[in-house]
Coordinates of C-alpha atoms and ligand atoms in Angstrom, one line a residue:
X688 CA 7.0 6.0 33.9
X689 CA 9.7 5.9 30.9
X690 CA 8.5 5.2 27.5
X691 CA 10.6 2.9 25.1
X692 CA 13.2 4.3 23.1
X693 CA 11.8 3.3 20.2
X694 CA 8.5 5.1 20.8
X695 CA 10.4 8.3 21.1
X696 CA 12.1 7.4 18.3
X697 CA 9.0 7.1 16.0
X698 CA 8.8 9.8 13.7
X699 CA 6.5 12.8 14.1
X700 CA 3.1 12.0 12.8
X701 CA 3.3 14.5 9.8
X702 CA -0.4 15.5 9.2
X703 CA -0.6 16.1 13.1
X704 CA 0.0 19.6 12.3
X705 CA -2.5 19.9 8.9
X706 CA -4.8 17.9 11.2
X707 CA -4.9 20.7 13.7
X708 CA -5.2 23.3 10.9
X709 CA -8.0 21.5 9.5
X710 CA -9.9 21.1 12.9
X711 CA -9.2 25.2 13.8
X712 CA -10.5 25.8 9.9
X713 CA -13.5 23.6 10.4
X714 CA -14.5 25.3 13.8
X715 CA -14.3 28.9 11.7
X716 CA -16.8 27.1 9.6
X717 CA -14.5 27.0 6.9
X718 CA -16.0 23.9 4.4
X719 CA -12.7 21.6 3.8
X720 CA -12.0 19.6 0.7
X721 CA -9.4 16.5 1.6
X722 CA -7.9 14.7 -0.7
X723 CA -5.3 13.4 1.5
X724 CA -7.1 10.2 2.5
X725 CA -6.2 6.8 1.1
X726 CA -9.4 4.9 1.7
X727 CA -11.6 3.6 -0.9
X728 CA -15.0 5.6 -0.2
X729 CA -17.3 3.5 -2.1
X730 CA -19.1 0.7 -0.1
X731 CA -17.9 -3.0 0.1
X732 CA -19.9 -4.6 -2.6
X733 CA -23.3 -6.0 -1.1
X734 CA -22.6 -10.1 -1.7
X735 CA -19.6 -9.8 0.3
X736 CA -21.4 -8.3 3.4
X737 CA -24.1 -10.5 3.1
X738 CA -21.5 -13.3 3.3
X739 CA -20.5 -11.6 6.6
X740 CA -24.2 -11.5 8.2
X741 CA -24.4 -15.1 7.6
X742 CA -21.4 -16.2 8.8
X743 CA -22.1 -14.2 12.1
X744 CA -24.9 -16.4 12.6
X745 CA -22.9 -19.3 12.6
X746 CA -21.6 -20.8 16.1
X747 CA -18.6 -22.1 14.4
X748 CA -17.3 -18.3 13.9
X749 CA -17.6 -17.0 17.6
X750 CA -14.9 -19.4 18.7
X751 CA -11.3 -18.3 18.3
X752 CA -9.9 -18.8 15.0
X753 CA -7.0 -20.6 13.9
X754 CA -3.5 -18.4 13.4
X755 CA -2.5 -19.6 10.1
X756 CA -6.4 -19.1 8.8
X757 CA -9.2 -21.0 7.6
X758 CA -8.2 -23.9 4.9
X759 CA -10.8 -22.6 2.7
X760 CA -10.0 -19.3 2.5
X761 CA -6.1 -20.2 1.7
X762 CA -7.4 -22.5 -0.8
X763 CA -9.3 -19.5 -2.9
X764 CA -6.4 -17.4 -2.7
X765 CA -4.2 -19.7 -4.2
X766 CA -6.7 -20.6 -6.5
X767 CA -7.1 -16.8 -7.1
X768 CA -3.2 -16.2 -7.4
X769 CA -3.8 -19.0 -10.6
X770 CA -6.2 -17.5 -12.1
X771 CA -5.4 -13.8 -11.9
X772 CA -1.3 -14.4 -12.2
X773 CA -0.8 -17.7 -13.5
X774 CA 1.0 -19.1 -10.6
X775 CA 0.3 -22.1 -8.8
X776 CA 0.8 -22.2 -4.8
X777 CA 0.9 -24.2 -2.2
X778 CA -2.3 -23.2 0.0
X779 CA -0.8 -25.0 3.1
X780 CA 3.1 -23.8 3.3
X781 CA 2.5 -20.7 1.1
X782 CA -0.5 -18.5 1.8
X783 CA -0.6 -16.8 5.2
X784 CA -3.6 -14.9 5.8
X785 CA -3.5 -11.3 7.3
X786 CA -5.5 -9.0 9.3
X787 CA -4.5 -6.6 6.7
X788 CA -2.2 -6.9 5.3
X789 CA -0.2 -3.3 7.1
X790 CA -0.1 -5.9 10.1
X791 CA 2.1 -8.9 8.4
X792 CA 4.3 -6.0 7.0
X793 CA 4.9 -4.7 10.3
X794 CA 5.2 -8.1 12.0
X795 CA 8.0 -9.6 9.0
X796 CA 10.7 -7.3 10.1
X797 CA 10.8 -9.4 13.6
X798 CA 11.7 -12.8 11.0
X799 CA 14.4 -11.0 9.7
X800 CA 15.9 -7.8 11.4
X801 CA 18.4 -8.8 14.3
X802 CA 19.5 -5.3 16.1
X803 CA 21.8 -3.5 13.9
X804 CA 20.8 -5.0 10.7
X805 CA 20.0 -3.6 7.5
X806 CA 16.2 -3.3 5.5
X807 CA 16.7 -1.3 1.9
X808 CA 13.7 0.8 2.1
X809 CA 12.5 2.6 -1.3
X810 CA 11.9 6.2 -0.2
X811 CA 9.3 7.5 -0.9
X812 CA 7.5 4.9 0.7
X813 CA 4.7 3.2 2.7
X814 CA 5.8 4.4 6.4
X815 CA 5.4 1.3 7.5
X816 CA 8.4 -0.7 6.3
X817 CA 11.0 1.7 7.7
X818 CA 8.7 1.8 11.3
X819 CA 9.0 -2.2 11.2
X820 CA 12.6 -2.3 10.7
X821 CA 13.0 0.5 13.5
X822 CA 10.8 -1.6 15.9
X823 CA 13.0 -5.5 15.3
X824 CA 16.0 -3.0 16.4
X825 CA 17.4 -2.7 12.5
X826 CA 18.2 0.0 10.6
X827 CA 16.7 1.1 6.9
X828 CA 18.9 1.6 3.7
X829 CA 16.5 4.4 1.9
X830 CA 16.8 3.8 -1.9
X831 CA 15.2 6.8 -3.8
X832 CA 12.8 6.5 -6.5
X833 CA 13.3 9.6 -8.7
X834 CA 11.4 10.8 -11.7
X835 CA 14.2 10.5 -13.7
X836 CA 14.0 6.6 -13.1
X837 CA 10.5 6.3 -13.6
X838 CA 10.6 6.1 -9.6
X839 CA 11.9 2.4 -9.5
X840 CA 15.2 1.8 -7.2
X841 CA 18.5 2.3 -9.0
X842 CA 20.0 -1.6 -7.5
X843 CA 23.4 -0.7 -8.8
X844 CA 23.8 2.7 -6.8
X845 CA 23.1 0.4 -3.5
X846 CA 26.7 0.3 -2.1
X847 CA 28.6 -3.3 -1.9
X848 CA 28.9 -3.1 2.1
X849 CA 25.3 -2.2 1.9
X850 CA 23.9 -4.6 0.4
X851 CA 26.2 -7.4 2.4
X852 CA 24.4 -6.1 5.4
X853 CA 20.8 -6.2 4.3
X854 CA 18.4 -8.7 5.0
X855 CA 15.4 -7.4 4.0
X856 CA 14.7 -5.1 0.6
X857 CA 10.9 -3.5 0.3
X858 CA 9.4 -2.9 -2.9
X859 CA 5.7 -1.8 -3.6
X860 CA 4.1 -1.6 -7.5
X861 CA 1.9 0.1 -8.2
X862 CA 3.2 2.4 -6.2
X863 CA 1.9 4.2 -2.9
X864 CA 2.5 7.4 -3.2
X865 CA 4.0 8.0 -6.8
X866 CA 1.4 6.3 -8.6
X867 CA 4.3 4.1 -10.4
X868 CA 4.1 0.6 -12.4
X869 CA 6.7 -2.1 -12.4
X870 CA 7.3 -4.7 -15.3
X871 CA 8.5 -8.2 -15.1
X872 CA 12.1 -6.8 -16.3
X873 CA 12.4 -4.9 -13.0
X874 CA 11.4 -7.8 -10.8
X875 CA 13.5 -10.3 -12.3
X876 CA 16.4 -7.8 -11.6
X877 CA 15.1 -7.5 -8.0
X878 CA 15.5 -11.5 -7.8
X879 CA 19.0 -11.6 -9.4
X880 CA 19.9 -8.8 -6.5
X881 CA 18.0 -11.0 -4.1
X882 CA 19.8 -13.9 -5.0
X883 CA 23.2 -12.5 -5.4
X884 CA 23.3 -10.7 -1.9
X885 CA 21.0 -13.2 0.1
X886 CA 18.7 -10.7 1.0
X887 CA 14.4 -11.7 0.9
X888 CA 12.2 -9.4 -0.7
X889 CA 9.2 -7.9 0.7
X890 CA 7.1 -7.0 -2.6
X891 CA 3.6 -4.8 -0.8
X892 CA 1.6 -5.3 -3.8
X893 CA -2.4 -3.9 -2.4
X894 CA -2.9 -2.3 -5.9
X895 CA -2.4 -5.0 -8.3
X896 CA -6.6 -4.7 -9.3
X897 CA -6.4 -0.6 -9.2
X898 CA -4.9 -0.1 -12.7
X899 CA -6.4 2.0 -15.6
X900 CA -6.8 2.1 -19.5
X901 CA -6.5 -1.8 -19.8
X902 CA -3.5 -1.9 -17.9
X903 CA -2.8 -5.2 -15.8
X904 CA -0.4 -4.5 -13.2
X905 CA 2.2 -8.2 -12.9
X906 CA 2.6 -10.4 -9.7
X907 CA 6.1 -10.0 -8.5
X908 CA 5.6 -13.8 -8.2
X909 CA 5.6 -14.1 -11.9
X910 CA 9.3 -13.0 -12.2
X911 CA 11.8 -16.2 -12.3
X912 CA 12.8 -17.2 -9.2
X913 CA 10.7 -14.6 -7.2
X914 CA 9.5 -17.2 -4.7
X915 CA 13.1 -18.9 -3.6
X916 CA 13.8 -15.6 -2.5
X917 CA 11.2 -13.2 -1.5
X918 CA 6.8 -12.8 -0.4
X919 CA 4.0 -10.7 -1.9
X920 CA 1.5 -9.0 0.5
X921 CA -2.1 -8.5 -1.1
X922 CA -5.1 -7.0 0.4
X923 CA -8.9 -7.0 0.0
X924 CA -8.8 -3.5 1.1
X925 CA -8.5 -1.8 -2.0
X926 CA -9.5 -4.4 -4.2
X927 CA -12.7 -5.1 -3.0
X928 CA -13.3 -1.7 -1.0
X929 CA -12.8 -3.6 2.3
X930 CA -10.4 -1.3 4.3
X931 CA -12.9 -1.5 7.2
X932 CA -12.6 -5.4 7.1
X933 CA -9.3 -5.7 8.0
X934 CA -8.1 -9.0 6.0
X935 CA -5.4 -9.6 3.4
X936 CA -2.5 -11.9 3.2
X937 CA 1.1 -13.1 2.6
X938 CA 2.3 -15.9 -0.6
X939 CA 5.3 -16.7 -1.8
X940 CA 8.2 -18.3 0.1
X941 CA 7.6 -20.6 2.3
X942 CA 10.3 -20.0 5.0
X943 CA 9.2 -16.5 4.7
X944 CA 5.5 -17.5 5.3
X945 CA 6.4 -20.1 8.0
X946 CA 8.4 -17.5 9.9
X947 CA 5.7 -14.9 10.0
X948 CA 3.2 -17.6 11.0
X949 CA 5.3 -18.0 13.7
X950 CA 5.7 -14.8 15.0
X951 CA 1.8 -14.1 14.6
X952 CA 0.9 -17.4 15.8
X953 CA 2.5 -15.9 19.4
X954 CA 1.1 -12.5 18.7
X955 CA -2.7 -12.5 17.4
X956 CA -5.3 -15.0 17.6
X957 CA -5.9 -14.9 13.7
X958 CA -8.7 -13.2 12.2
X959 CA -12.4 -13.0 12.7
X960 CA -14.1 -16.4 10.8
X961 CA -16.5 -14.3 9.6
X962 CA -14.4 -11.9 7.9
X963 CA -12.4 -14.5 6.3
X964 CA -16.1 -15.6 4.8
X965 CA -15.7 -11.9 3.5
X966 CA -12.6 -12.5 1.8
X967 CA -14.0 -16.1 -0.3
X968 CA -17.1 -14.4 -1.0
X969 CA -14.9 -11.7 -2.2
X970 CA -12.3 -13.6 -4.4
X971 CA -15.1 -16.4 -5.4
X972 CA -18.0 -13.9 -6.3
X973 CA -18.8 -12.0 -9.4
X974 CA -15.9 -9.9 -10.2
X975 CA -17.6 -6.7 -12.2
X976 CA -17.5 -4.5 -8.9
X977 CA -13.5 -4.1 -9.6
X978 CA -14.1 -2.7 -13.3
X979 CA -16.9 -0.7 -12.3
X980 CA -14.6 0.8 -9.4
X981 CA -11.4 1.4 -11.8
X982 CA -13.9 3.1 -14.6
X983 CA -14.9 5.5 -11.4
X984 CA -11.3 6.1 -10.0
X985 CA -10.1 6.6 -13.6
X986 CA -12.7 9.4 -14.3
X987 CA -11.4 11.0 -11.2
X988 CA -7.8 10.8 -12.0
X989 CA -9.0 12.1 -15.6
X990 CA -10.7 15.5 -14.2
X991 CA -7.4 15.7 -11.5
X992 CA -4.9 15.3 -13.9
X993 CA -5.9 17.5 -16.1
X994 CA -7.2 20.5 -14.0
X995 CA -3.3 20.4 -11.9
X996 CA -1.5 20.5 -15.4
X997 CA -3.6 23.2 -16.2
X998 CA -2.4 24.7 -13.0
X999 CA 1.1 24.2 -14.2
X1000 CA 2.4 21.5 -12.1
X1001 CA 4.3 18.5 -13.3
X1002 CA 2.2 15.6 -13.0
X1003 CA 2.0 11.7 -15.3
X1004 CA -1.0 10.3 -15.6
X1005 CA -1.1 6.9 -13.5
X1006 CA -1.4 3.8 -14.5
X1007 CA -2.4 2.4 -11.5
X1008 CA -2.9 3.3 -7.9
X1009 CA -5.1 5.5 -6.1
X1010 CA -2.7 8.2 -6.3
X1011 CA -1.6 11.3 -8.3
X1012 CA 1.6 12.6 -7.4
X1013 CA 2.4 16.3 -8.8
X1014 CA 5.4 18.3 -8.8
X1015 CA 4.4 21.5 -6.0
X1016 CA 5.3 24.9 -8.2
X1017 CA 8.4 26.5 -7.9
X1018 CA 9.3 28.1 -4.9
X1019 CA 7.3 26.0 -2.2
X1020 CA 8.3 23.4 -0.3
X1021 CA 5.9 20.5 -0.4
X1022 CA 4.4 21.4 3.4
X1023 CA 4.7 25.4 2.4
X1024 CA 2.6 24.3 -0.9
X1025 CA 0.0 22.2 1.3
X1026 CA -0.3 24.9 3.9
X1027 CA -0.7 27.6 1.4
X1028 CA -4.1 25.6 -0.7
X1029 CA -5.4 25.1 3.2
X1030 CA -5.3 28.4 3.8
X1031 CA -6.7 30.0 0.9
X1032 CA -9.2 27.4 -0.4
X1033 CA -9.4 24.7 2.4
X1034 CA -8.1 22.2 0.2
X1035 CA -6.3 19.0 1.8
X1036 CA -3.7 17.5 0.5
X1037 CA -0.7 15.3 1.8
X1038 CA 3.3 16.9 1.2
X1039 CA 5.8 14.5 -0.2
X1040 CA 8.1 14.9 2.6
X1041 CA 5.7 12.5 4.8
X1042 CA 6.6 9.6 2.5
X1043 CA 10.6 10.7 3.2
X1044 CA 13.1 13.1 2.2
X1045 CA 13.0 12.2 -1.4
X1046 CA 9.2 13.1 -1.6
X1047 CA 10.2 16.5 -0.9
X1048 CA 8.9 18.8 -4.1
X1049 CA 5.7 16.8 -4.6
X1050 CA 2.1 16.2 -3.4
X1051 CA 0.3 13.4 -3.1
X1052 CA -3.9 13.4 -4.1
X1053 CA -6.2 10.8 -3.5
X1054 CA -8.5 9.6 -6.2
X1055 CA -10.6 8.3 -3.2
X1056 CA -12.9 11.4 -2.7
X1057 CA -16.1 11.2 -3.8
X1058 CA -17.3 12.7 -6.5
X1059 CA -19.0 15.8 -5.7
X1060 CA -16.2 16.4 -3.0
X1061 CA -13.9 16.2 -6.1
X1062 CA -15.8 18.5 -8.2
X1063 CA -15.6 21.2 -5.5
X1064 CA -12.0 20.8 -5.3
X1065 CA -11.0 21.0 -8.6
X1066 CA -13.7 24.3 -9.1
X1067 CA -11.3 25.6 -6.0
X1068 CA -8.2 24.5 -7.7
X1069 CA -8.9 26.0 -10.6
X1070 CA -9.4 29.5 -8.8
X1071 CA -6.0 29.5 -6.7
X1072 CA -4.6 28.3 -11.0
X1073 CA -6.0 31.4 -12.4
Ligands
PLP1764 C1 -3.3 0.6 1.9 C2 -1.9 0.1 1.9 C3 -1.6 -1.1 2.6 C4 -2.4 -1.6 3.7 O1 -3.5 -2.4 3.4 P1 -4.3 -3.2 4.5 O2 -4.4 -4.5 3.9 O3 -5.6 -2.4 4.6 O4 -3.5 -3.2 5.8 C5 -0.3 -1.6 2.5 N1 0.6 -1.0 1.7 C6 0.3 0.1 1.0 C7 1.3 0.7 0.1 C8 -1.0 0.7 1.0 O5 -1.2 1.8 0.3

């Protein structure tokens, strides 16, 4: 049999090779510390599961569900998109429910990507935009995101021709994996782009609630004219610690959310009625588990932050996110740097490069590791420092 071209063309799963490391360190016995993994590892708060077991019980919820989701559950997230950004939607032709919200951002390339056609990618990014565009037959525009910009896009270095040919631009604030913030400035100069080129904008936005030191991350709804030209995908993964769950959603345009309806609606069967029960208890119910997560992750970034400056690497403080992303020392590539702390301290972490070419000279740590996990890896850390 002959395999798709574009399966041989997806690109080499880059922590197959740590992963094999890791599994010939662990059968030595060696005792790994990962900080690689992007998954919330405190449990989904208790009211929300309960919702779940209930709702199992039900009859109503065994039967296939609808594509475009329950009423209900598009109801609280517009209701929740009010209260939280200020911004009043349409819960019938603007809120598309997702089962996660990876799976809507892969699907929305096939509204908009014709063979040869253009997505503006930021690199580094989420690998799942480019992988999207690659699958609809397009091709991706990489825009770097560079210290020196604060690791937003630089619109006005995006060639003419280019931008004529895209159709698609991704953004994602707070930022997986650099840990950036965007403000309403930069988004309204996203729309005028947008607007100017006739391109729609994909704005991934899973970490608007993971923010630190007061910080409240902004809806790239909220800039002017955001929703005549582009979508924002939320999730209750990392909001609500409901990765496992699989549930989060599309609003904003509603061409944009009518098109991926349709593709969806001829893809999936929509998702699980009981795990949309999730997502209303979730955005309905008592909202102190998300501060009492953030004051958690914030401690962690606290201890990480400080012990790899002490090591000497270039790192910012984030204001959001569950990431830190460090400058690897001098003299290392980022997958040199990575091999080198598996090696002599079986510490995990993941290389820029995996996020593309201009994540080369940093390293990415997860503030997802639990606490005593954390602990040991900073004590190890702080040995390979001295
Ligand atoms: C975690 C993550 C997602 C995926 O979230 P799900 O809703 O669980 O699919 C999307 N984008 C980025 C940047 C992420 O880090």
């Amino acid at each position: 049999m002959q395999l798709a071209k574009r399966i041989e063309k997806l690109p080499p799963y880059l922590f197959a090779e740590i992963s094999r490391k890791m599994a010939e360190k662990r059968a030595q016995g060696v005792d790994i510390v990962s900080f690689a993994i992007g998954d919330p590892d405190i449990p989904t708060p208790s009211h929300v599961v309960d919702a779940l077991c209930q709702a199992a019980r039900e009859p109503v919820n065994h039967r296939y569900p609808e594509s475009d989701g329950l009423p209900d559950l598009r109801r609280v997230i517009a209701r929740w998109y009010e209260q939280r950004f200020d911004i009043s939607l349409d819960p019938d032709r603007e809120v598309l429910p997702l089962i996660g919200s990876k799976e809507g951002i892969g699907h929305i390339a096939l509204c908009f990507i014709d063979p040869g056609d253009l997505a503006l990618v930021s690199d580094p990014g989420y690998p799942v935009y480019s992988v999207g565009t690659m699958f609809a037959g397009g091709e991706c525009y990489f825009m770097p995101l560079t210290e020196e910009n604060d690791f937003l896009p630089d619109l006005e270095a995006i060639p003419e021709t280019v931008a004529r040919r895209a159709k698609l631009m991704w953004i994602n604030y707070p930022n997986n994996p650099t840990g950036a913030v965007a403000d309403l400035d930069f988004f309204e100069r996203v729309v005028r782009f947008a607007q100017k080129h006739d391109i729609a904008v994909c704005h991934d936005a899973p970490y608007t609630e993971v923010a630190f030191d007061g910080y409240r991350p902004v809806s790239f709804l909220q800039a002017a004219g955001a929703r005549e030209v582009g979508v924002e995908f939320h999730s209750f993964s990392k909001s609500y610690n409901m990765s496992g769950w699989r549930i989060g959603m599309a609003v904003g345009n509603a061409k944009m959310v009518d098109a991926l309806m349709r593709v969806k609606s001829n893809l999936d069967s929509g998702i699980p009625q009981a795990i949309q029960r999730m997502a209303i208890a979730a955005f309905e119910g008592p909202q102190d588990c998300i501060a009492e997560h953030n004051a958690v992750y914030q401690r962690r970034r606290d201890r990480l932050v400080e012990a790899l400056a002490r090591m000497g690497l270039g790192v910012r403080s984030p204001k959001a996110s569950l990431y830190v992303w460090a400058r690897v020392p001098d003299g290392y590539t980022s997958i040199e740097f990575a091999t080198r702390l598996l090696d002599d301290i079986g510490v995990v972490l993941t290389p820029g490069i995996g996020y593309g070419p201009h994540g080369e000279g940093y390293i990415r740590l997860s503030l997802t590791i639990p606490d005593e996990q954390l602990e040991e890896g900073l004590r190890r850390l702080a040995g390979w420092g001295a």
